[in-house]
PDB file of C-alpha atoms in Angstrom:
ATOM      1  CA  UNK A   1      21.447 -34.794   7.791  1.00  0.00           C
ATOM      2  CA  UNK A   2      21.696 -33.126  11.161  1.00  0.00           C
ATOM      3  CA  UNK A   3      23.292 -30.232  10.273  1.00  0.00           C
ATOM      4  CA  UNK A   4      21.354 -29.311   7.188  1.00  0.00           C
ATOM      5  CA  UNK A   5      18.671 -29.724  10.003  1.00  0.00           C
ATOM      6  CA  UNK A   6      20.240 -27.108  12.443  1.00  0.00           C
ATOM      7  CA  UNK A   7      20.832 -25.218   9.557  1.00  0.00           C
ATOM      8  CA  UNK A   8      17.381 -25.123   8.173  1.00  0.00           C
ATOM      9  CA  UNK A   9      15.938 -24.481  11.532  1.00  0.00           C
ATOM     10  CA  UNK A  10      18.491 -21.644  12.685  1.00  0.00           C
ATOM     11  CA  UNK A  11      17.572 -20.025   9.399  1.00  0.00           C
ATOM     12  CA  UNK A  12      13.932 -19.857   9.656  1.00  0.00           C
ATOM     13  CA  UNK A  13      14.501 -18.418  13.449  1.00  0.00           C
ATOM     14  CA  UNK A  14      16.709 -16.503  12.205  1.00  0.00           C
ATOM     15  CA  UNK A  15      14.163 -14.646  10.104  1.00  0.00           C
ATOM     16  CA  UNK A  16      12.020 -14.291  12.690  1.00  0.00           C
ATOM     17  CA  UNK A  17      14.331 -12.568  14.425  1.00  0.00           C
ATOM     18  CA  UNK A  18      15.016  -9.832  11.658  1.00  0.00           C
ATOM     19  CA  UNK A  19      11.244  -9.617  11.347  1.00  0.00           C
ATOM     20  CA  UNK A  20      11.220  -8.952  15.079  1.00  0.00           C
ATOM     21  CA  UNK A  21      14.239  -6.335  14.528  1.00  0.00           C
ATOM     22  CA  UNK A  22      12.203  -4.929  12.104  1.00  0.00           C
ATOM     23  CA  UNK A  23       9.128  -4.453  13.952  1.00  0.00           C
ATOM     24  CA  UNK A  24      11.010  -3.195  16.867  1.00  0.00           C
ATOM     25  CA  UNK A  25      12.747  -0.329  14.835  1.00  0.00           C
ATOM     26  CA  UNK A  26       9.432   1.223  13.823  1.00  0.00           C
ATOM     27  CA  UNK A  27       7.266   0.932  16.499  1.00  0.00           C
ATOM     28  CA  UNK A  28       6.742   3.574  19.682  1.00  0.00           C
ATOM     29  CA  UNK A  29       6.129   2.590  22.832  1.00  0.00           C
ATOM     30  CA  UNK A  30       2.356   3.577  24.015  1.00  0.00           C
ATOM     31  CA  UNK A  31       0.233   2.852  26.695  1.00  0.00           C
ATOM     32  CA  UNK A  32      -3.160   3.374  24.886  1.00  0.00           C
ATOM     33  CA  UNK A  33      -5.374   0.172  24.907  1.00  0.00           C
ATOM     34  CA  UNK A  34      -5.890   1.100  20.800  1.00  0.00           C
ATOM     35  CA  UNK A  35      -2.129   1.665  19.818  1.00  0.00           C
ATOM     36  CA  UNK A  36      -1.340  -1.852  21.962  1.00  0.00           C
ATOM     37  CA  UNK A  37      -4.298  -3.575  19.871  1.00  0.00           C
ATOM     38  CA  UNK A  38      -2.696  -1.687  16.593  1.00  0.00           C
ATOM     39  CA  UNK A  39       0.905  -3.089  17.838  1.00  0.00           C
ATOM     40  CA  UNK A  40      -0.324  -6.620  18.343  1.00  0.00           C
ATOM     41  CA  UNK A  41      -2.379  -6.518  15.209  1.00  0.00           C
ATOM     42  CA  UNK A  42       0.807  -5.350  13.194  1.00  0.00           C
ATOM     43  CA  UNK A  43       3.442  -7.663  14.868  1.00  0.00           C
ATOM     44  CA  UNK A  44       0.829 -10.759  14.216  1.00  0.00           C
ATOM     45  CA  UNK A  45       0.538  -9.612  10.634  1.00  0.00           C
ATOM     46  CA  UNK A  46       4.563  -9.618  10.235  1.00  0.00           C
ATOM     47  CA  UNK A  47       4.565 -13.097  11.746  1.00  0.00           C
ATOM     48  CA  UNK A  48       1.904 -14.320   9.205  1.00  0.00           C
ATOM     49  CA  UNK A  49       3.436 -13.201   6.026  1.00  0.00           C
ATOM     50  CA  UNK A  50       6.777 -14.476   7.046  1.00  0.00           C
ATOM     51  CA  UNK A  51       5.483 -17.186   8.357  1.00  0.00           C
ATOM     52  CA  UNK A  52       3.963 -18.031   4.823  1.00  0.00           C
ATOM     53  CA  UNK A  53       7.275 -17.538   2.972  1.00  0.00           C
ATOM     54  CA  UNK A  54       8.538 -19.964   5.161  1.00  0.00           C
ATOM     55  CA  UNK A  55       5.794 -22.485   4.444  1.00  0.00           C
ATOM     56  CA  UNK A  56       6.512 -21.770   0.472  1.00  0.00           C
ATOM     57  CA  UNK A  57       9.930 -22.663   1.203  1.00  0.00           C
ATOM     58  CA  UNK A  58       9.196 -25.945   2.826  1.00  0.00           C
ATOM     59  CA  UNK A  59       6.913 -27.318  -0.033  1.00  0.00           C
ATOM     60  CA  UNK A  60       9.395 -25.622  -2.675  1.00  0.00           C
ATOM     61  CA  UNK A  61      11.290 -28.790  -3.231  1.00  0.00           C
ATOM     62  CA  UNK A  62      14.686 -27.106  -3.044  1.00  0.00           C
ATOM     63  CA  UNK A  63      17.084 -30.175  -4.101  1.00  0.00           C
ATOM     64  CA  UNK A  64      19.838 -29.365  -1.522  1.00  0.00           C
ATOM     65  CA  UNK A  65      16.954 -28.790   1.099  1.00  0.00           C
ATOM     66  CA  UNK A  66      15.111 -31.829   0.524  1.00  0.00           C
ATOM     67  CA  UNK A  67      18.401 -34.392   0.373  1.00  0.00           C
ATOM     68  CA  UNK A  68      19.413 -32.497   3.532  1.00  0.00           C
ATOM     69  CA  UNK A  69      16.436 -32.235   5.599  1.00  0.00           C
ATOM     70  CA  UNK A  70      14.422 -35.051   3.990  1.00  0.00           C
ATOM     71  CA  UNK A  71      11.071 -34.306   2.287  1.00  0.00           C
ATOM     72  CA  UNK A  72       8.844 -36.189   4.748  1.00  0.00           C
ATOM     73  CA  UNK A  73      10.446 -33.958   7.621  1.00  0.00           C
ATOM     74  CA  UNK A  74       9.959 -30.572   5.641  1.00  0.00           C
ATOM     75  CA  UNK A  75       6.131 -31.848   4.747  1.00  0.00           C
ATOM     76  CA  UNK A  76       5.653 -32.518   8.587  1.00  0.00           C
ATOM     77  CA  UNK A  77       7.156 -28.580   9.508  1.00  0.00           C
ATOM     78  CA  UNK A  78       4.910 -27.509   6.882  1.00  0.00           C
ATOM     79  CA  UNK A  79       1.798 -28.735   8.217  1.00  0.00           C
ATOM     80  CA  UNK A  80       2.915 -28.227  11.833  1.00  0.00           C
ATOM     81  CA  UNK A  81       3.688 -24.169  10.811  1.00  0.00           C
ATOM     82  CA  UNK A  82       0.659 -23.713   8.597  1.00  0.00           C
ATOM     83  CA  UNK A  83      -1.434 -24.427  11.497  1.00  0.00           C
ATOM     84  CA  UNK A  84       0.440 -21.728  13.410  1.00  0.00           C
ATOM     85  CA  UNK A  85       0.197 -19.364  10.393  1.00  0.00           C
ATOM     86  CA  UNK A  86      -3.377 -19.521  10.359  1.00  0.00           C
ATOM     87  CA  UNK A  87      -3.582 -18.554  14.342  1.00  0.00           C
ATOM     88  CA  UNK A  88      -1.551 -15.309  13.433  1.00  0.00           C
ATOM     89  CA  UNK A  89      -3.617 -14.532  10.727  1.00  0.00           C
ATOM     90  CA  UNK A  90      -6.498 -14.733  12.626  1.00  0.00           C
ATOM     91  CA  UNK A  91      -5.025 -12.732  15.829  1.00  0.00           C
ATOM     92  CA  UNK A  92      -3.997  -9.678  12.871  1.00  0.00           C
ATOM     93  CA  UNK A  93      -7.814  -9.369  12.199  1.00  0.00           C
ATOM     94  CA  UNK A  94      -8.906 -10.204  15.969  1.00  0.00           C
ATOM     95  CA  UNK A  95      -6.329  -7.721  16.895  1.00  0.00           C
ATOM     96  CA  UNK A  96      -7.004  -4.765  14.255  1.00  0.00           C
ATOM     97  CA  UNK A  97     -10.918  -5.050  15.137  1.00  0.00           C
ATOM     98  CA  UNK A  98     -10.404  -4.781  18.826  1.00  0.00           C
ATOM     99  CA  UNK A  99      -7.729  -1.850  18.588  1.00  0.00           C
ATOM    100  CA  UNK A 100     -10.462  -0.053  16.092  1.00  0.00           C
ATOM    101  CA  UNK A 101     -13.719  -0.649  18.211  1.00  0.00           C
ATOM    102  CA  UNK A 102     -11.098   0.646  21.139  1.00  0.00           C
ATOM    103  CA  UNK A 103     -10.076   3.652  19.274  1.00  0.00           C
ATOM    104  CA  UNK A 104     -13.695   4.416  17.967  1.00  0.00           C
ATOM    105  CA  UNK A 105     -14.859   3.883  21.250  1.00  0.00           C
ATOM    106  CA  UNK A 106     -17.739   1.502  20.046  1.00  0.00           C
ATOM    107  CA  UNK A 107     -18.444  -2.307  20.629  1.00  0.00           C
ATOM    108  CA  UNK A 108     -17.405  -5.046  18.266  1.00  0.00           C
ATOM    109  CA  UNK A 109     -20.274  -5.902  17.143  1.00  0.00           C
ATOM    110  CA  UNK A 110     -20.637  -2.332  15.472  1.00  0.00           C
ATOM    111  CA  UNK A 111     -16.741  -1.961  14.707  1.00  0.00           C
ATOM    112  CA  UNK A 112     -16.946  -5.062  12.709  1.00  0.00           C
ATOM    113  CA  UNK A 113     -19.764  -4.163  10.390  1.00  0.00           C
ATOM    114  CA  UNK A 114     -17.906  -0.373   9.880  1.00  0.00           C
ATOM    115  CA  UNK A 115     -14.757  -1.855   8.951  1.00  0.00           C
ATOM    116  CA  UNK A 116     -16.107  -4.812   6.689  1.00  0.00           C
ATOM    117  CA  UNK A 117     -17.981  -1.673   4.892  1.00  0.00           C
ATOM    118  CA  UNK A 118     -14.509  -0.469   3.899  1.00  0.00           C
ATOM    119  CA  UNK A 119     -14.043  -0.939   0.095  1.00  0.00           C
ATOM    120  CA  UNK A 120     -10.366  -2.996   0.486  1.00  0.00           C
ATOM    121  CA  UNK A 121     -11.648  -4.754   3.315  1.00  0.00           C
ATOM    122  CA  UNK A 122     -14.244  -5.931   1.213  1.00  0.00           C
ATOM    123  CA  UNK A 123     -12.846  -7.042  -1.489  1.00  0.00           C
ATOM    124  CA  UNK A 124     -10.117  -8.748   0.872  1.00  0.00           C
ATOM    125  CA  UNK A 125     -12.936 -10.397   2.397  1.00  0.00           C
ATOM    126  CA  UNK A 126     -14.547 -11.909  -0.596  1.00  0.00           C
ATOM    127  CA  UNK A 127     -11.240 -13.095  -1.924  1.00  0.00           C
ATOM    128  CA  UNK A 128     -10.386 -13.269  -5.916  1.00  0.00           C
ATOM    129  CA  UNK A 129     -14.038 -14.023  -7.099  1.00  0.00           C
ATOM    130  CA  UNK A 130     -15.020  -9.703  -6.637  1.00  0.00           C
ATOM    131  CA  UNK A 131     -11.804  -8.838  -8.874  1.00  0.00           C
ATOM    132  CA  UNK A 132     -13.068  -7.175 -11.915  1.00  0.00           C
ATOM    133  CA  UNK A 133     -12.560  -9.606 -15.125  1.00  0.00           C
ATOM    134  CA  UNK A 134     -10.179  -8.459 -17.898  1.00  0.00           C
ATOM    135  CA  UNK A 135     -11.944  -8.804 -21.553  1.00  0.00           C
TER     136      UNK A 135
END
């Protein structure tokens, strides 16, 4: 059982390392504040997306993983990781908002109202209830 726990944890950390390497391969160093906020938004968004995949894997009830690690431990990891994924999603939105405000040279409230006026963000904010219904 201990060996399975180490392998699953190692796989999750290895995946996070791959996400970091993919991010590092495309990032351009800059000391501008708006670029720093954008970089933080990008990295936190990538980690949030990867975290969602990990959370789905933890609750997927894969027999080899569930028998090797234990369903109770996987559920605890899932609950623990969910809090961090939510923080990463919140951080992604906050960093993107701050980067936009600095880039445009406006205050955060004005930046938020401008960003929420974008059609794609308005749809994302309102969720599936705003999707067009098929006949």
